[in-house]
CSV table of N, CA and C in Angstrom, one decimal:
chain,number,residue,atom,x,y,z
Z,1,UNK,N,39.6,28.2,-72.3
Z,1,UNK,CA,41.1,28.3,-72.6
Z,1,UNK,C,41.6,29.5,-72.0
Z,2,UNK,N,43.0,29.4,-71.4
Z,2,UNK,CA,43.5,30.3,-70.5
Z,2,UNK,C,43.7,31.7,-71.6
Z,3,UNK,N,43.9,33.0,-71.3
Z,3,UNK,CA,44.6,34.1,-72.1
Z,3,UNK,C,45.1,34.8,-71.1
Z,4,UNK,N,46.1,35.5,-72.3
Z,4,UNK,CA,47.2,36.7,-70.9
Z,4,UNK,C,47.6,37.7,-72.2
Z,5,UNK,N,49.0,37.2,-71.9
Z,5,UNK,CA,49.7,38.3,-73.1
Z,5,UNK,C,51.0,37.8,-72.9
Z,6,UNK,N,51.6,37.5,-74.3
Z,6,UNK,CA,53.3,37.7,-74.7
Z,6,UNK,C,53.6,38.7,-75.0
Z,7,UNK,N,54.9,38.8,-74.3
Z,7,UNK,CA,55.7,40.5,-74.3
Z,7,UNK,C,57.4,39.5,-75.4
Z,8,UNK,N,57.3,40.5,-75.8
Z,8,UNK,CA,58.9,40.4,-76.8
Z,8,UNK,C,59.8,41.6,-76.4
Z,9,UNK,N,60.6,40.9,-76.6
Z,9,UNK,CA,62.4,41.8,-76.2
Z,9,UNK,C,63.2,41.8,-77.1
Z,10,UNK,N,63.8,42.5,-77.5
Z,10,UNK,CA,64.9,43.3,-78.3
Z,10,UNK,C,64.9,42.6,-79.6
Z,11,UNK,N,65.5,41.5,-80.2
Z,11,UNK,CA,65.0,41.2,-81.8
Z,11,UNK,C,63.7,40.9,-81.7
Z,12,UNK,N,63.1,40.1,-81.2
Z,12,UNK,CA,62.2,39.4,-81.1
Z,12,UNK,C,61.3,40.4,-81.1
Z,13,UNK,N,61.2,41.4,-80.6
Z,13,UNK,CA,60.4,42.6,-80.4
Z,13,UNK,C,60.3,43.1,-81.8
Z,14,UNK,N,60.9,43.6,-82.4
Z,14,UNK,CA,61.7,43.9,-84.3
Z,14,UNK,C,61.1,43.2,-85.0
Z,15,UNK,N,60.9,41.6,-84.4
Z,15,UNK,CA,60.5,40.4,-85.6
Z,15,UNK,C,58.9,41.1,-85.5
Z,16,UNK,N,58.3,41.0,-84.6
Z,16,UNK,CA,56.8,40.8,-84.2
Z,16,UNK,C,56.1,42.1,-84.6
Z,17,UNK,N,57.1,43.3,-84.6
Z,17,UNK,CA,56.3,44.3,-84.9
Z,17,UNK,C,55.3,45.2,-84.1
Z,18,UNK,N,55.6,44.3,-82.9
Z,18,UNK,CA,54.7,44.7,-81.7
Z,18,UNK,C,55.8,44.4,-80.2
Z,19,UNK,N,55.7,45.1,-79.1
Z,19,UNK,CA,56.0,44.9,-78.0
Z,19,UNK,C,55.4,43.6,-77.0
Z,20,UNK,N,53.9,43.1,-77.7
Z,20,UNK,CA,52.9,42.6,-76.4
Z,20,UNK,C,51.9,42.5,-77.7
Z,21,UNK,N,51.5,41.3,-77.6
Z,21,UNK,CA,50.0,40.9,-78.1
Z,21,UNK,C,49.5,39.6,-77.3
Z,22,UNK,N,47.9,39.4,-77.0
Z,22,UNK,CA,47.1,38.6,-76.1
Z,22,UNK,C,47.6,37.0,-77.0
Z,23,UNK,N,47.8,36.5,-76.0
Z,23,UNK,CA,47.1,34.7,-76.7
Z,23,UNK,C,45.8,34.1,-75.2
Z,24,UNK,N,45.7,33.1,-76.2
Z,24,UNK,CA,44.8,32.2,-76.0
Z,24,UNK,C,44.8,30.9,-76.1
Z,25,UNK,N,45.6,29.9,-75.0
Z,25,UNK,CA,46.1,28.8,-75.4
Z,25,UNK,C,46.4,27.9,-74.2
Z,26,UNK,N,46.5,27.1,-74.1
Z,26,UNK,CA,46.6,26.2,-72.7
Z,26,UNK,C,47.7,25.5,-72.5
Z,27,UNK,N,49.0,25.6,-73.4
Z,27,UNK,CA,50.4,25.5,-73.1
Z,27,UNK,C,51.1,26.3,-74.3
Z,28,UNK,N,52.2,26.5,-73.6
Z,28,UNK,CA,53.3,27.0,-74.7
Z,28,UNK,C,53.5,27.0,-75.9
Z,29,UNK,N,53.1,25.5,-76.3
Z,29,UNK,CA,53.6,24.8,-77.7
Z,29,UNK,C,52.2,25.7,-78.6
Z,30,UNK,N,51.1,25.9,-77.8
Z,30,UNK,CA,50.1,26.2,-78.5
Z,30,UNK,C,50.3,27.4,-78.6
Z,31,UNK,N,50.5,28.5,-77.6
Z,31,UNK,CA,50.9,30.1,-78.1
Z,31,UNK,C,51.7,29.8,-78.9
Z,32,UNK,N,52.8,29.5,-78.9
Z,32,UNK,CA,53.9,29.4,-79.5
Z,32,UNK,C,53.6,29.3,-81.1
Z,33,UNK,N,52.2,28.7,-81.0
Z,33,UNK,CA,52.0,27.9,-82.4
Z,33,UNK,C,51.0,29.0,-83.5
Z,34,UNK,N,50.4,29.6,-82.6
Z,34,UNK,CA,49.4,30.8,-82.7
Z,34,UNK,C,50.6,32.0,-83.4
Z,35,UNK,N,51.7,32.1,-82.7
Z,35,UNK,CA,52.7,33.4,-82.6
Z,35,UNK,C,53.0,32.9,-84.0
Z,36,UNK,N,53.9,31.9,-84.5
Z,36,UNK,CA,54.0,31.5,-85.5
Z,36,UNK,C,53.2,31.9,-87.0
Z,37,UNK,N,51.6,31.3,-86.9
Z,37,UNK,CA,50.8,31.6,-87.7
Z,37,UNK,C,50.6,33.0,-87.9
Z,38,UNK,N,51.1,33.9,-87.1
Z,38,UNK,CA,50.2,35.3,-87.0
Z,38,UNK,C,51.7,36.0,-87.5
Z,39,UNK,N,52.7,35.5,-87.4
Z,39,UNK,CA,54.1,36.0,-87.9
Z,39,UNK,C,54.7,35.0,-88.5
Z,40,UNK,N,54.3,35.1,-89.6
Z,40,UNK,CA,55.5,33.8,-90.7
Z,40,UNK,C,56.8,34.8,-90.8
Z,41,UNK,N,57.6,34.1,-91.3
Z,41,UNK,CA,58.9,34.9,-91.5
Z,41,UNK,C,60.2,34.9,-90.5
Z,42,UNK,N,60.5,36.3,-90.2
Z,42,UNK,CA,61.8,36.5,-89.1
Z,42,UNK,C,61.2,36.1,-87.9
Z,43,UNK,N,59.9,36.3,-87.6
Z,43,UNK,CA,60.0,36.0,-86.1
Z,43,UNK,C,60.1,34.1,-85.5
Z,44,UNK,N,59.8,33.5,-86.9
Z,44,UNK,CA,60.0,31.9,-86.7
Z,44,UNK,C,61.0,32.0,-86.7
Z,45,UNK,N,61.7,32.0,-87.1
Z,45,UNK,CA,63.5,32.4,-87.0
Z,45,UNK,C,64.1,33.1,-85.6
Z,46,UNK,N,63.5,33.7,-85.1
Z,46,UNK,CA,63.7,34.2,-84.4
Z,46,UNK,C,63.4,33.4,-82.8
Z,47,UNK,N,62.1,32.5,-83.1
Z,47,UNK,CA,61.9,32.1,-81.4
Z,47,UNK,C,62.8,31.0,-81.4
Z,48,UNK,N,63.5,30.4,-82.7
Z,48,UNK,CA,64.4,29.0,-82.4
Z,48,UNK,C,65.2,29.4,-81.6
Z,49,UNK,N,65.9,30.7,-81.4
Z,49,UNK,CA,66.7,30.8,-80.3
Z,49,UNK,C,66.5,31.6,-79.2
Z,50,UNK,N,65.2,31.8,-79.0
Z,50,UNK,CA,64.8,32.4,-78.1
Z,50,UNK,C,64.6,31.2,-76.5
Z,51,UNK,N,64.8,31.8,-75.1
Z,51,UNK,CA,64.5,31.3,-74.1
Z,51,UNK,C,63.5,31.9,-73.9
Z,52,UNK,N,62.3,31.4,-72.8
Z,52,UNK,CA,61.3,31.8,-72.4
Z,52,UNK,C,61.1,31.8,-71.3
Z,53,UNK,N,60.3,33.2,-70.6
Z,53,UNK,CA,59.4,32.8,-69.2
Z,53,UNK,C,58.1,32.9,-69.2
Z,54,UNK,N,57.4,31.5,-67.9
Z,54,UNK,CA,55.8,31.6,-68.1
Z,54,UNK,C,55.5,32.2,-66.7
Z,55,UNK,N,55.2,33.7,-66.9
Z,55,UNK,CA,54.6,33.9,-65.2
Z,55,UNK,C,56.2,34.4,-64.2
Z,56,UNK,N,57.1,34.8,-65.2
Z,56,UNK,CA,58.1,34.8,-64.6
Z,56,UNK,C,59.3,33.9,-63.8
Z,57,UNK,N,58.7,32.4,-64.4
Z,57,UNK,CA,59.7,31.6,-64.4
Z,57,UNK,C,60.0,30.7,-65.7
Z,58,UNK,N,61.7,30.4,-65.5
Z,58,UNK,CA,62.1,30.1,-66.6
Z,58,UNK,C,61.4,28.7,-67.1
Z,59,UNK,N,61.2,28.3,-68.4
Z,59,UNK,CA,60.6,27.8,-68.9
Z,59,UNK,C,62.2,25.9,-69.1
Z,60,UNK,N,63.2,26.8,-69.3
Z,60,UNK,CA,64.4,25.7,-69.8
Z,60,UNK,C,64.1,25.1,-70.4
Z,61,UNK,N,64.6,23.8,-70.2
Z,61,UNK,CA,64.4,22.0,-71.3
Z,61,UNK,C,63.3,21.7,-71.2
Z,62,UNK,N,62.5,22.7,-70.9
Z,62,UNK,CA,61.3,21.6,-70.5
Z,62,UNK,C,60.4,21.5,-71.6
Z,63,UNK,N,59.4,20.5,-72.5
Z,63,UNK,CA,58.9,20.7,-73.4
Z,63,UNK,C,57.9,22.0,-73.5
Z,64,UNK,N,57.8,22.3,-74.4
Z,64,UNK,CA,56.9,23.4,-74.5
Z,64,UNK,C,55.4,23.0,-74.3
Z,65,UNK,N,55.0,21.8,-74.6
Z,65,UNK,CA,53.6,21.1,-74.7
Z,65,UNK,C,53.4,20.9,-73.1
Z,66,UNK,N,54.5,20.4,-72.3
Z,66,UNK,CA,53.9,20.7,-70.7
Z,66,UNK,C,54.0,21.9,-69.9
Z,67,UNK,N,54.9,23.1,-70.9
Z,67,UNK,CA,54.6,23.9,-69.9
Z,67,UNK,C,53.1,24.6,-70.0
Z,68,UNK,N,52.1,24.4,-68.8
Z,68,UNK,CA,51.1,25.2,-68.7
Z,68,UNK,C,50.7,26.3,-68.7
Z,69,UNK,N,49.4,27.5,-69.3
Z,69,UNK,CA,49.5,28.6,-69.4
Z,69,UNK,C,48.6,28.9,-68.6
Z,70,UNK,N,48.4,30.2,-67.8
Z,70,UNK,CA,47.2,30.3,-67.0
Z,70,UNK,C,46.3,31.9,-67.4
Z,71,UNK,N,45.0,31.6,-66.8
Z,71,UNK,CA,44.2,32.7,-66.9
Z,71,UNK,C,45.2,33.8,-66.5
Z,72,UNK,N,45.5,34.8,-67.5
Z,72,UNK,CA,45.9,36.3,-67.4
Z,72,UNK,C,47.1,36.2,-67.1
Z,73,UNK,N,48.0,35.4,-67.1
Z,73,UNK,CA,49.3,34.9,-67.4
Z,73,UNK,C,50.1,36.0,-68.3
Z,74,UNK,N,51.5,35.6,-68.7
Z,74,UNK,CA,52.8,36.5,-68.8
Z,74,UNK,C,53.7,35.3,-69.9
Z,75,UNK,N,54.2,35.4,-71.0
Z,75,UNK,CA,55.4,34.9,-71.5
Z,75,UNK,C,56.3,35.7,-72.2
Z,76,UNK,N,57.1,35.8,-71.3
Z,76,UNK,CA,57.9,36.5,-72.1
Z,76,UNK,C,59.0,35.9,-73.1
Z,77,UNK,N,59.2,36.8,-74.2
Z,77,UNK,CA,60.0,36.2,-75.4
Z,77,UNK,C,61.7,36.7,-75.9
Z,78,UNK,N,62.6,36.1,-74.8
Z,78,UNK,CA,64.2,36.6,-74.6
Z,78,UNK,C,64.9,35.8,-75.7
Z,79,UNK,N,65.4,37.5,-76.4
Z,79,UNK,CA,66.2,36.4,-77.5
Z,79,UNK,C,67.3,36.3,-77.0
Z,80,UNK,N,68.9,35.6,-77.4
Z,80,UNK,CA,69.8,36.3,-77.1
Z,80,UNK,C,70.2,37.5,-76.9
Z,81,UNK,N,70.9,37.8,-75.6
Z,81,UNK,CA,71.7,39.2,-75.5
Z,81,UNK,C,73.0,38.9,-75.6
Z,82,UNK,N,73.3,39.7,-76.0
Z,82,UNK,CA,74.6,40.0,-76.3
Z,82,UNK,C,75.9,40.6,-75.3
Z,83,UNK,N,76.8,40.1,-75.1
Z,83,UNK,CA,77.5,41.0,-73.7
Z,83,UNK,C,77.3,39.8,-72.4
Z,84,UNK,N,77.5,40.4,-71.6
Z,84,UNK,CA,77.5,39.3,-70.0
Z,84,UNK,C,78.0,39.8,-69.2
């Protein structure tokens, strides 16, 4: 099973308590599912409106169960910003 590391940004960073922790998971829906268990609380609240990138591309509409994760990989966790 692939691992890397999720980085969090500005709330989302606040929710998690951490800047960056490793997963281990072979799509999104599954980090995603791991991040959840390991943070109940604000940060589930927090990824509902979060966008995401895998590897530095945007993730969008696309389900989270196909987007694929790769050995030593990158997701980053953008909550809303504020401003434009």
């Amino acid at each position: 099973m692939p691992a890397g590391t999720i980085r969090y940004w500005a709330a989302a960073k606040a929710a998690a308590g951490t800047a960056e922790e490793p997963y281990t998971a072979a799509t999104l829906a599954e980090a995603l599912g791991a991040v959840r268990e390991r943070h109940p609380g604000e940060l589930t609240r927090v990824l509902r409106r979060c966008s995401f990138l895998v590897d530095g591309e945007p993730v969008g509409s696309r389900s989270h169960e196909t987007v694929r994760l790769a050995e030593g990989g990158t997701v980053e966790v953008l909550p809303p910003f504020a401003g434009g």
